[in-house]
mmCIF file of N, CA and C in Angstrom:
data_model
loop_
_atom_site.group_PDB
_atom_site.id
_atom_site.type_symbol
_atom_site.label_atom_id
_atom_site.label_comp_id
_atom_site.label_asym_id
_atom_site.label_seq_id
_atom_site.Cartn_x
_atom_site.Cartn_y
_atom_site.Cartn_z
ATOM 1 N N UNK A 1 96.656 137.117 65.990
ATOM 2 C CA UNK A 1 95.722 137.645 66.947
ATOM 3 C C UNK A 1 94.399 136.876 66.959
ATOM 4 N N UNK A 2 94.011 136.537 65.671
ATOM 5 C CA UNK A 2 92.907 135.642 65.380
ATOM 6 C C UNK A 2 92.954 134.712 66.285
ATOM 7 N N UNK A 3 93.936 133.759 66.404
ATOM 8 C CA UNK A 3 93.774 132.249 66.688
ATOM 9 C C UNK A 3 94.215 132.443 68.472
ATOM 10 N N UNK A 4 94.302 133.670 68.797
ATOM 11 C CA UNK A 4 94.466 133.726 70.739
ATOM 12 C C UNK A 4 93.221 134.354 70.798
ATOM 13 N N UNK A 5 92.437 134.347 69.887
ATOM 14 C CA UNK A 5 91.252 135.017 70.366
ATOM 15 C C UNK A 5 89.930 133.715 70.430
ATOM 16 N N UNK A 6 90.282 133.235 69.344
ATOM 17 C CA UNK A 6 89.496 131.846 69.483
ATOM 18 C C UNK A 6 89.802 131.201 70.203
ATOM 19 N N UNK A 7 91.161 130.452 70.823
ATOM 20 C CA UNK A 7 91.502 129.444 71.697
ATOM 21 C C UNK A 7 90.442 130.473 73.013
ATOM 22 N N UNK A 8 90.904 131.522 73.160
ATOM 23 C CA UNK A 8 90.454 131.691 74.613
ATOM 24 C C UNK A 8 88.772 131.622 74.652
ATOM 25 N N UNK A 9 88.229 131.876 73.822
ATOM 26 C CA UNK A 9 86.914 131.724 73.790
ATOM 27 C C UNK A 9 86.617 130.420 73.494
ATOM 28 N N UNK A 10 87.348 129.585 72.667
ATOM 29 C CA UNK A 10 87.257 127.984 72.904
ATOM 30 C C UNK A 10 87.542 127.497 75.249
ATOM 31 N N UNK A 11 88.474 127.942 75.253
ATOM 32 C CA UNK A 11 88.819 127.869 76.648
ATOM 33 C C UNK A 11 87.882 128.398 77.548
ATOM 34 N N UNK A 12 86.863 129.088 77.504
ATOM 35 C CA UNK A 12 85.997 129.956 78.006
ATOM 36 C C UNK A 12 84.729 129.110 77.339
ATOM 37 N N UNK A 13 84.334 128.586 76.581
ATOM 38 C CA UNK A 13 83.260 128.093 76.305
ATOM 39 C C UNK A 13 83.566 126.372 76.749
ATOM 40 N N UNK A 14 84.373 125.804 76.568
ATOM 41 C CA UNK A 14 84.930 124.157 77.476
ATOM 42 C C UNK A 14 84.639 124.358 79.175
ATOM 43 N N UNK A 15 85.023 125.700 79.923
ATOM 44 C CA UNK A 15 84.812 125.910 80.926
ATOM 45 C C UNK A 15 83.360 125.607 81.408
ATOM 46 N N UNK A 16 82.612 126.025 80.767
ATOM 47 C CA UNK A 16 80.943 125.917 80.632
ATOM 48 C C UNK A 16 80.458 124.729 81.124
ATOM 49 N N UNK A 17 81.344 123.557 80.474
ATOM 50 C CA UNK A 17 81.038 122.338 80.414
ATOM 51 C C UNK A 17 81.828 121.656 81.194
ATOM 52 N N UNK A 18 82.436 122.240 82.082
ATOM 53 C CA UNK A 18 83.661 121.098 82.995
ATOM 54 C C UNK A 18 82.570 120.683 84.276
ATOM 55 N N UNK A 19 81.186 120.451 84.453
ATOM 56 C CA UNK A 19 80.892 120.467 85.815
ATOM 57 C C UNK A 19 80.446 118.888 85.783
ATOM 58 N N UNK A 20 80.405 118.366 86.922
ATOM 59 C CA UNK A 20 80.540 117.418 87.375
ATOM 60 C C UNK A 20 78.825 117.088 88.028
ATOM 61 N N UNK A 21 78.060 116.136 87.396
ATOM 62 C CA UNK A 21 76.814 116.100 87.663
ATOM 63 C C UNK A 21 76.383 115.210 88.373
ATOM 64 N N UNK A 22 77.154 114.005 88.463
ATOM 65 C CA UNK A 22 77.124 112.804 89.204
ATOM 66 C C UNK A 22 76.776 113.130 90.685
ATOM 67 N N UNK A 23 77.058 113.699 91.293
ATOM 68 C CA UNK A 23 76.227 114.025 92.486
ATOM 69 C C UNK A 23 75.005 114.488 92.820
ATOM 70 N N UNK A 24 74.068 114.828 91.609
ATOM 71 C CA UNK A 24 72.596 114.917 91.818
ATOM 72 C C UNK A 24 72.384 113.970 91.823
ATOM 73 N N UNK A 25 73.126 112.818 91.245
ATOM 74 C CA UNK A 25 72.057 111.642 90.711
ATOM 75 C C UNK A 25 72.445 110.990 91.961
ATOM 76 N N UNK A 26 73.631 110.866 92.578
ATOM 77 C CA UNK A 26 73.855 109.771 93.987
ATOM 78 C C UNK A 26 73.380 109.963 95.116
ATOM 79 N N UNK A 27 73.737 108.834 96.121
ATOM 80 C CA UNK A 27 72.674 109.207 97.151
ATOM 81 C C UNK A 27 74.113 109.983 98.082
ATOM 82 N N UNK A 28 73.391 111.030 99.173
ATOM 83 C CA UNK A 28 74.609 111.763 99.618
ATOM 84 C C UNK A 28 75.409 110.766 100.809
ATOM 85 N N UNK A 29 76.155 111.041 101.145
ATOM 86 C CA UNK A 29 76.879 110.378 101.779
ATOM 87 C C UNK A 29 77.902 111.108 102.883
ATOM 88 N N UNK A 30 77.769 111.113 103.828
ATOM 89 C CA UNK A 30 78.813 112.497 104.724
ATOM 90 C C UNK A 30 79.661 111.441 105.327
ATOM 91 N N UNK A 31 80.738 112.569 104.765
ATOM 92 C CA UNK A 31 82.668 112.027 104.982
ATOM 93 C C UNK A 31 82.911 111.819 106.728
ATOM 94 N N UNK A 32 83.051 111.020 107.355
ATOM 95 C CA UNK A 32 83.558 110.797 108.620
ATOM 96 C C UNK A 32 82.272 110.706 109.270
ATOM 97 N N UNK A 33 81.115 110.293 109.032
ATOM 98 C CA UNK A 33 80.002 109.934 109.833
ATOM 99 C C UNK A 33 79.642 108.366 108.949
ATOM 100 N N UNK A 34 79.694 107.248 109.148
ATOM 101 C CA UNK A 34 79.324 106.622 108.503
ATOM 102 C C UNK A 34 78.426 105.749 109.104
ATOM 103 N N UNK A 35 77.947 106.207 110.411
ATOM 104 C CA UNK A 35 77.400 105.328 111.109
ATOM 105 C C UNK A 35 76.118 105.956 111.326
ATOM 106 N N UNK A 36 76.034 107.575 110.567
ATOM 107 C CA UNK A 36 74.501 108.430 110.682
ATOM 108 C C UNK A 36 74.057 107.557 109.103
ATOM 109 N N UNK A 37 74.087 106.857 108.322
ATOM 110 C CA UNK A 37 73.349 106.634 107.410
ATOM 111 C C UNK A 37 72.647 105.206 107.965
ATOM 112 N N UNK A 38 73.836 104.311 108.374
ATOM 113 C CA UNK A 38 72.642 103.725 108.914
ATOM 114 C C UNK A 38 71.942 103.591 109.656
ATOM 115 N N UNK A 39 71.873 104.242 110.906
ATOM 116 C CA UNK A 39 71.196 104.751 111.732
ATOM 117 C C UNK A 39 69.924 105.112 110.814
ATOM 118 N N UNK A 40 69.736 106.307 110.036
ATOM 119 C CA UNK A 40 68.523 106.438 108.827
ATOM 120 C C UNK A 40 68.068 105.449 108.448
ATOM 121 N N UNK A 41 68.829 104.788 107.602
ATOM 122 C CA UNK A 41 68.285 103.010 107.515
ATOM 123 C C UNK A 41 67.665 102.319 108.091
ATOM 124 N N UNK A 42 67.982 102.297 109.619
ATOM 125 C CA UNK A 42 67.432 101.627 110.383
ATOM 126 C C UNK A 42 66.185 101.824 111.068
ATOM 127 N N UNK A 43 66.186 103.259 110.911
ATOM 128 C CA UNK A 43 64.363 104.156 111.649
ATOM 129 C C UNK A 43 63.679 103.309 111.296
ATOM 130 N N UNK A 44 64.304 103.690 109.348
ATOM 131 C CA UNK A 44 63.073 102.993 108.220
ATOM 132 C C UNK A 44 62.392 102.027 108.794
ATOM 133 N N UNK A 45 63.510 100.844 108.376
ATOM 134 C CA UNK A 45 63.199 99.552 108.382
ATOM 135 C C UNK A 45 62.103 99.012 109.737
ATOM 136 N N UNK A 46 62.504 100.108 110.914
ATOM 137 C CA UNK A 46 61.678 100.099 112.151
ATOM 138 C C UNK A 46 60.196 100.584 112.115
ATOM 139 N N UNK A 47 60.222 101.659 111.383
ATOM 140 C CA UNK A 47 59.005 102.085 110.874
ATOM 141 C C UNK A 47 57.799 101.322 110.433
ATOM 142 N N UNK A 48 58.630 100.931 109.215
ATOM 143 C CA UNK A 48 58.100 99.835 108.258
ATOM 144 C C UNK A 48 57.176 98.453 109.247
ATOM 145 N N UNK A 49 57.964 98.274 109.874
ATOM 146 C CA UNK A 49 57.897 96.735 110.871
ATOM 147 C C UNK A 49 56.646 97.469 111.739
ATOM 148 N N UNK A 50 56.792 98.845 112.000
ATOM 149 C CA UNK A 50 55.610 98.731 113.218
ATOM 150 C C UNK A 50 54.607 99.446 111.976
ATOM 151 N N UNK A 51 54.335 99.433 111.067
ATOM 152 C CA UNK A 51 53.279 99.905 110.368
ATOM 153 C C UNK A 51 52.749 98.085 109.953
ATOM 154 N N UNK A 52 53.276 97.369 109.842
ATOM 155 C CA UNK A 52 52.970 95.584 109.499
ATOM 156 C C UNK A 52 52.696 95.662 111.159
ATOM 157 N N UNK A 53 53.311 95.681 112.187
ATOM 158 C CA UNK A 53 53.188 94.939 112.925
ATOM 159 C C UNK A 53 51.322 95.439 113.436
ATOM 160 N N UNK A 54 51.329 96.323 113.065
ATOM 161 C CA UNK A 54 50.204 96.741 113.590
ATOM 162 C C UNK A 54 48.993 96.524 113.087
ATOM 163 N N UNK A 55 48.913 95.788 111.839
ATOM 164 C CA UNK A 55 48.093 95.092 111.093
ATOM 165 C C UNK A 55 46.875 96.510 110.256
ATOM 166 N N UNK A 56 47.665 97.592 110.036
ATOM 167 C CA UNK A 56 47.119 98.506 109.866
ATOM 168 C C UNK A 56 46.256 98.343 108.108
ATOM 169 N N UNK A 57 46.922 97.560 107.256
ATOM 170 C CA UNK A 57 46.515 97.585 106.401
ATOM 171 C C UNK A 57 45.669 95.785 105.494
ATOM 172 N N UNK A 58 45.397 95.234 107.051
ATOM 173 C CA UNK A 58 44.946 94.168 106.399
ATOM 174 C C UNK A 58 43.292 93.963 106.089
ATOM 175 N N UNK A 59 42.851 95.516 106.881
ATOM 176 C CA UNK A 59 40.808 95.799 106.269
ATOM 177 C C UNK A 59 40.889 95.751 105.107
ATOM 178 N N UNK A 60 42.072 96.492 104.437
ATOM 179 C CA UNK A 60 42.426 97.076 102.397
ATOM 180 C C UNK A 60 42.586 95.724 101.959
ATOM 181 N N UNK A 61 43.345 94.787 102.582
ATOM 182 C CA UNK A 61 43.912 93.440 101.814
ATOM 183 C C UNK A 61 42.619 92.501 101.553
ATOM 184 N N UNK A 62 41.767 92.477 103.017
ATOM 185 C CA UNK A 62 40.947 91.376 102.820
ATOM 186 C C UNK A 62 39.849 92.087 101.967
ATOM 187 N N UNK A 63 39.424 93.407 101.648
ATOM 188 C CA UNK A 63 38.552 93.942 100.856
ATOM 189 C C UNK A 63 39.459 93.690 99.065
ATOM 190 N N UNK A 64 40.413 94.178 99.120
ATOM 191 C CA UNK A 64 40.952 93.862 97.671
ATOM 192 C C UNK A 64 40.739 92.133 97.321
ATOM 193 N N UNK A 65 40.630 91.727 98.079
ATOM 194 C CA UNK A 65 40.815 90.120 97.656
ATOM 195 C C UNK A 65 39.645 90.110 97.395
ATOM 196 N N UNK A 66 38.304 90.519 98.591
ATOM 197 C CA UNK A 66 37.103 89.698 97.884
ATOM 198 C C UNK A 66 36.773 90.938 96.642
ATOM 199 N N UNK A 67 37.097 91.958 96.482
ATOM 200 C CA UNK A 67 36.487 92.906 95.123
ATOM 201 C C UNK A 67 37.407 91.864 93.526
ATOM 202 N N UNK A 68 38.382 91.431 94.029
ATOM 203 C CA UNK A 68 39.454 90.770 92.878
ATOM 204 C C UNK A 68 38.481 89.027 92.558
ATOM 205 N N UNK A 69 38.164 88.671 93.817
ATOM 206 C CA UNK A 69 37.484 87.067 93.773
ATOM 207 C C UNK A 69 35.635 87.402 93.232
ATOM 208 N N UNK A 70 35.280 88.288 93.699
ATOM 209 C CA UNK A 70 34.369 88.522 92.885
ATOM 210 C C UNK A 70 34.560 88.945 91.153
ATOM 211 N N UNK A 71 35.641 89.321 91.085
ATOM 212 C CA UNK A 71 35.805 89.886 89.755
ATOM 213 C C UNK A 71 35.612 89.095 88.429
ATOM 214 N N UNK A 72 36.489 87.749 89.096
ATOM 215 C CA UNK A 72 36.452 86.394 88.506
ATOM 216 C C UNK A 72 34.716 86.039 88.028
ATOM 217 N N UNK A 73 33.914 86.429 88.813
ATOM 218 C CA UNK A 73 32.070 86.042 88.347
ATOM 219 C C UNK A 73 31.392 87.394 87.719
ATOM 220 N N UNK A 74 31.583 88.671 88.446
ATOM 221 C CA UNK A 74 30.982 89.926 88.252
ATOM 222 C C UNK A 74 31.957 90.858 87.468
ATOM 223 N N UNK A 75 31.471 91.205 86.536
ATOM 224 C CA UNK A 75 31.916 93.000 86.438
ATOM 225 C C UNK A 75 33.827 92.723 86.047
ATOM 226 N N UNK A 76 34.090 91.687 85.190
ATOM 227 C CA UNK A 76 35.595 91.763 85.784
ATOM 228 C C UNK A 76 36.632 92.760 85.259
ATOM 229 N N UNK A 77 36.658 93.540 84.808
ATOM 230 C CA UNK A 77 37.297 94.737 84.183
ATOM 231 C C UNK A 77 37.242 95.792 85.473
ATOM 232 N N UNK A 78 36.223 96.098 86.100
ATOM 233 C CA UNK A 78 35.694 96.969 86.856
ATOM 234 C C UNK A 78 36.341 96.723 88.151
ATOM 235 N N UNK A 79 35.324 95.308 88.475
ATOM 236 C CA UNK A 79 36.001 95.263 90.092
ATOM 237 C C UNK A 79 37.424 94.512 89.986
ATOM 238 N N UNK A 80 37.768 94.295 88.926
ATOM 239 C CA UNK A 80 39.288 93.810 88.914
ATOM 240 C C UNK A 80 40.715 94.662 89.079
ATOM 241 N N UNK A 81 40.359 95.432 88.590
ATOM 242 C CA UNK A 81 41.014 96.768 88.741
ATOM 243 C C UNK A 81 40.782 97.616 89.934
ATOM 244 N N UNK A 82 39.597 97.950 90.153
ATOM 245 C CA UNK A 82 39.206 98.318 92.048
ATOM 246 C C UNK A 82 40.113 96.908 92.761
ATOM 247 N N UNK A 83 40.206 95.995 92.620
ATOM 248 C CA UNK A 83 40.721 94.701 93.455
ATOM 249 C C UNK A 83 42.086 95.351 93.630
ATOM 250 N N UNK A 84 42.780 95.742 91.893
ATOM 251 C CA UNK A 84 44.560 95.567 92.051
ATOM 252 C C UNK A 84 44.676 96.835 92.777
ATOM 253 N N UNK A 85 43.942 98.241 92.125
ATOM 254 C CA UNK A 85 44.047 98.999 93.062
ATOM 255 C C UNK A 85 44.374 98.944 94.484
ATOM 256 N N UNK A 86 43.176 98.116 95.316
ATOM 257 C CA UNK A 86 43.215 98.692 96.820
ATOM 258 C C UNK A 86 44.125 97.423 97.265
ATOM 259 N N UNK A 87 44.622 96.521 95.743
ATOM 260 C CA UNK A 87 45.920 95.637 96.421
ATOM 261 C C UNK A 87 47.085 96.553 96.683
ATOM 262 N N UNK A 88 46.911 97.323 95.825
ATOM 263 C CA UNK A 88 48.540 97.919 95.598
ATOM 264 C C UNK A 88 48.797 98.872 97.715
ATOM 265 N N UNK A 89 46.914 99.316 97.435
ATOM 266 C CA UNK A 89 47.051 100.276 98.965
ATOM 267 C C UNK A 89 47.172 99.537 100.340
ATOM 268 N N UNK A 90 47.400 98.227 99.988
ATOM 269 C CA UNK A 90 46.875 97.129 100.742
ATOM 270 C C UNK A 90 48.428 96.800 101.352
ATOM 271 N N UNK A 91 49.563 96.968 100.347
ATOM 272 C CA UNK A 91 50.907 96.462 100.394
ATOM 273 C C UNK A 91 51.506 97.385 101.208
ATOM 274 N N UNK A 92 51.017 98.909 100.517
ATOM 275 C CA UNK A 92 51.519 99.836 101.429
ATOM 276 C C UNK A 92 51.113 99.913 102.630
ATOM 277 N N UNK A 93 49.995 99.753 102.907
ATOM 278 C CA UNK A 93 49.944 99.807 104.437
ATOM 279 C C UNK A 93 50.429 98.512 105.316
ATOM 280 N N UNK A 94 51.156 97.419 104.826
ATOM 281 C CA UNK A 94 51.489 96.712 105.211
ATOM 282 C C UNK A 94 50.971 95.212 105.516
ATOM 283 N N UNK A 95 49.985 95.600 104.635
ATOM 284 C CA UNK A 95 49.516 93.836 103.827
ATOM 285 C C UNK A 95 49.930 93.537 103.104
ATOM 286 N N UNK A 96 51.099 92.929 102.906
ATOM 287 C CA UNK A 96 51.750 92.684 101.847
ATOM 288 C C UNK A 96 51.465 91.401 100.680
ATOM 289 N N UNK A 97 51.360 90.098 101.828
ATOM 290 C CA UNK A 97 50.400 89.194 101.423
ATOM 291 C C UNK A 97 49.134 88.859 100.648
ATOM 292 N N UNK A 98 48.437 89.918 101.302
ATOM 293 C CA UNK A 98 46.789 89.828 100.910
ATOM 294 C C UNK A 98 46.701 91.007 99.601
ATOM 295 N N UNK A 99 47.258 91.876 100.239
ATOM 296 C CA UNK A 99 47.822 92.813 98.679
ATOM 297 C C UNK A 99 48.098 91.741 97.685
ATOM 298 N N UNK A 100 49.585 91.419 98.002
ATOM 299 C CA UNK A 100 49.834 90.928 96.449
ATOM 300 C C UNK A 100 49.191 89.525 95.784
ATOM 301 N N UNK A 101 47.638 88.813 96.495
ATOM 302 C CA UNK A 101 47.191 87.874 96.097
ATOM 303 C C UNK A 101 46.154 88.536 95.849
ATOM 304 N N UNK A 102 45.677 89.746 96.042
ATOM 305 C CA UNK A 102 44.484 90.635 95.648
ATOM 306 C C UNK A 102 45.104 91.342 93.907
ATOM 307 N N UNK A 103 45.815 91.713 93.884
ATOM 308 C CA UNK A 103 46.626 92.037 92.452
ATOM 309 C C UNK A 103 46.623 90.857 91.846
ATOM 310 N N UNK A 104 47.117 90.065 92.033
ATOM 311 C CA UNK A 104 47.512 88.293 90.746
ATOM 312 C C UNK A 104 45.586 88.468 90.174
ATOM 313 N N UNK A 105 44.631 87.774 91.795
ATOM 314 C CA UNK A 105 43.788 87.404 91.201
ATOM 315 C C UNK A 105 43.193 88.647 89.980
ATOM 316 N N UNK A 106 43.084 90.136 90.746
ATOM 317 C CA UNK A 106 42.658 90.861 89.442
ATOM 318 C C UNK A 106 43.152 90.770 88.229
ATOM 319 N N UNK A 107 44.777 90.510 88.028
ATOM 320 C CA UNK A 107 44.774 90.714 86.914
ATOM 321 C C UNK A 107 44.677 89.579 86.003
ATOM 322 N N UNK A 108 44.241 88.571 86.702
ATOM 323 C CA UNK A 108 44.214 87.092 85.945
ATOM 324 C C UNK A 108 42.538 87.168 85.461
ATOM 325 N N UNK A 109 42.081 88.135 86.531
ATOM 326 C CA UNK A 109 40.400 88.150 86.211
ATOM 327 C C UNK A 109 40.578 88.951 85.108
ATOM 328 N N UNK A 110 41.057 90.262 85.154
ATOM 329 C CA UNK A 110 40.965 90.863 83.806
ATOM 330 C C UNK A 110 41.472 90.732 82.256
ATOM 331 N N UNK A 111 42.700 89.635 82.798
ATOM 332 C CA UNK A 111 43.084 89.209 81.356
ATOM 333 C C UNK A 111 41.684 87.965 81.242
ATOM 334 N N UNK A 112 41.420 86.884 81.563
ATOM 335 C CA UNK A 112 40.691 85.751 81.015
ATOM 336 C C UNK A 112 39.675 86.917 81.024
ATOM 337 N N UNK A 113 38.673 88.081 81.382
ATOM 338 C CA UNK A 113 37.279 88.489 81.004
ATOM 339 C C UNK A 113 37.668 89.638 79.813
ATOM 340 N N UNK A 114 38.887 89.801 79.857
ATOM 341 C CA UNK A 114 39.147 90.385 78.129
ATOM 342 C C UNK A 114 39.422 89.861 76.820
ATOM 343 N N UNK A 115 39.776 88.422 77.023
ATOM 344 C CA UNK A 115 40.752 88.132 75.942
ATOM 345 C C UNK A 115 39.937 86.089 76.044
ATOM 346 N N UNK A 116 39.751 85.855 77.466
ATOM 347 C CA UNK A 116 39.358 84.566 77.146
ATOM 348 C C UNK A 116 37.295 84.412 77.090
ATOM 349 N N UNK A 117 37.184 85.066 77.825
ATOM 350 C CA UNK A 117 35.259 85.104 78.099
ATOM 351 C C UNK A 117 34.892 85.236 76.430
ATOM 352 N N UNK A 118 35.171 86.326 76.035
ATOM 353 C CA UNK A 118 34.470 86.849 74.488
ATOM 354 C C UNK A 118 34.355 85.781 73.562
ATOM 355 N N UNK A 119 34.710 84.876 73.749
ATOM 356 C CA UNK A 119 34.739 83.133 73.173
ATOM 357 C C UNK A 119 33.654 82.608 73.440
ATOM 358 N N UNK A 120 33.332 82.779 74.724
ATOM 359 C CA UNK A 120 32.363 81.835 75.387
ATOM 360 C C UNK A 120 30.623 82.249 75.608
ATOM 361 N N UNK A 121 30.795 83.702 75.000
ATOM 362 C CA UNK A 121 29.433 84.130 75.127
ATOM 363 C C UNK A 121 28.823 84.221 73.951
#
């Protein structure tokens, strides 16, 4: 009697654990439409293009560059970091360019005014 009492509560506690989780983690996917995902895809990518095309974020790019090119003479910890910052906001709005040459220079300003300047003063 013992050992049908454990199996079933072994069988009853394995049950617990039979679920299948892999579908939180994937992206969903609907059976016999395969042409609504990319359609979604494609808004995006349209989106994307008219948020660049519209030059919405190149005031952020050309301000991150000169706060990052000043950084290099002034303040470079400070405005180097304000630089990568409003690079990073610079990419998103679709400066992608001026963003990501506003980031390099900050962080090249903030590594040489942390690690190379303290030598030289």
């Amino acid at each position: 009697m013992e050992n049908e009492e454990q199996r079933r509560r072994k069988d009853v506690y394995e049950a617990d654990f039979m679920e299948e989780t892999a579908a939180e983690v994937g992206v969903p996917y609907r059976v016999g439409e395969p042409h609504a995902q990319r359609e979604v895809i494609d808004i995006d990518r349209n989106r994307n293009h008219e948020v660049a095309e519209r030059g919405e974020g190149t005031g952020y790019g050309r301000f991150a560059l000169v706060l990052s090119i000043l950084s290099l003479f002034f303040l470079p910890i400070i405005l180097g970091a304000a630089g990568i910052i409003l690079g990073f906001i610079a990419r998103r709005k679709g400066a992608l360019t001026l963003g990501a040459w506003a980031i390099g220079i900050g962080v090249v300003s903030i590594i040489v005014g942390t690690f190379i300047l303290p030598f030289f003063s």
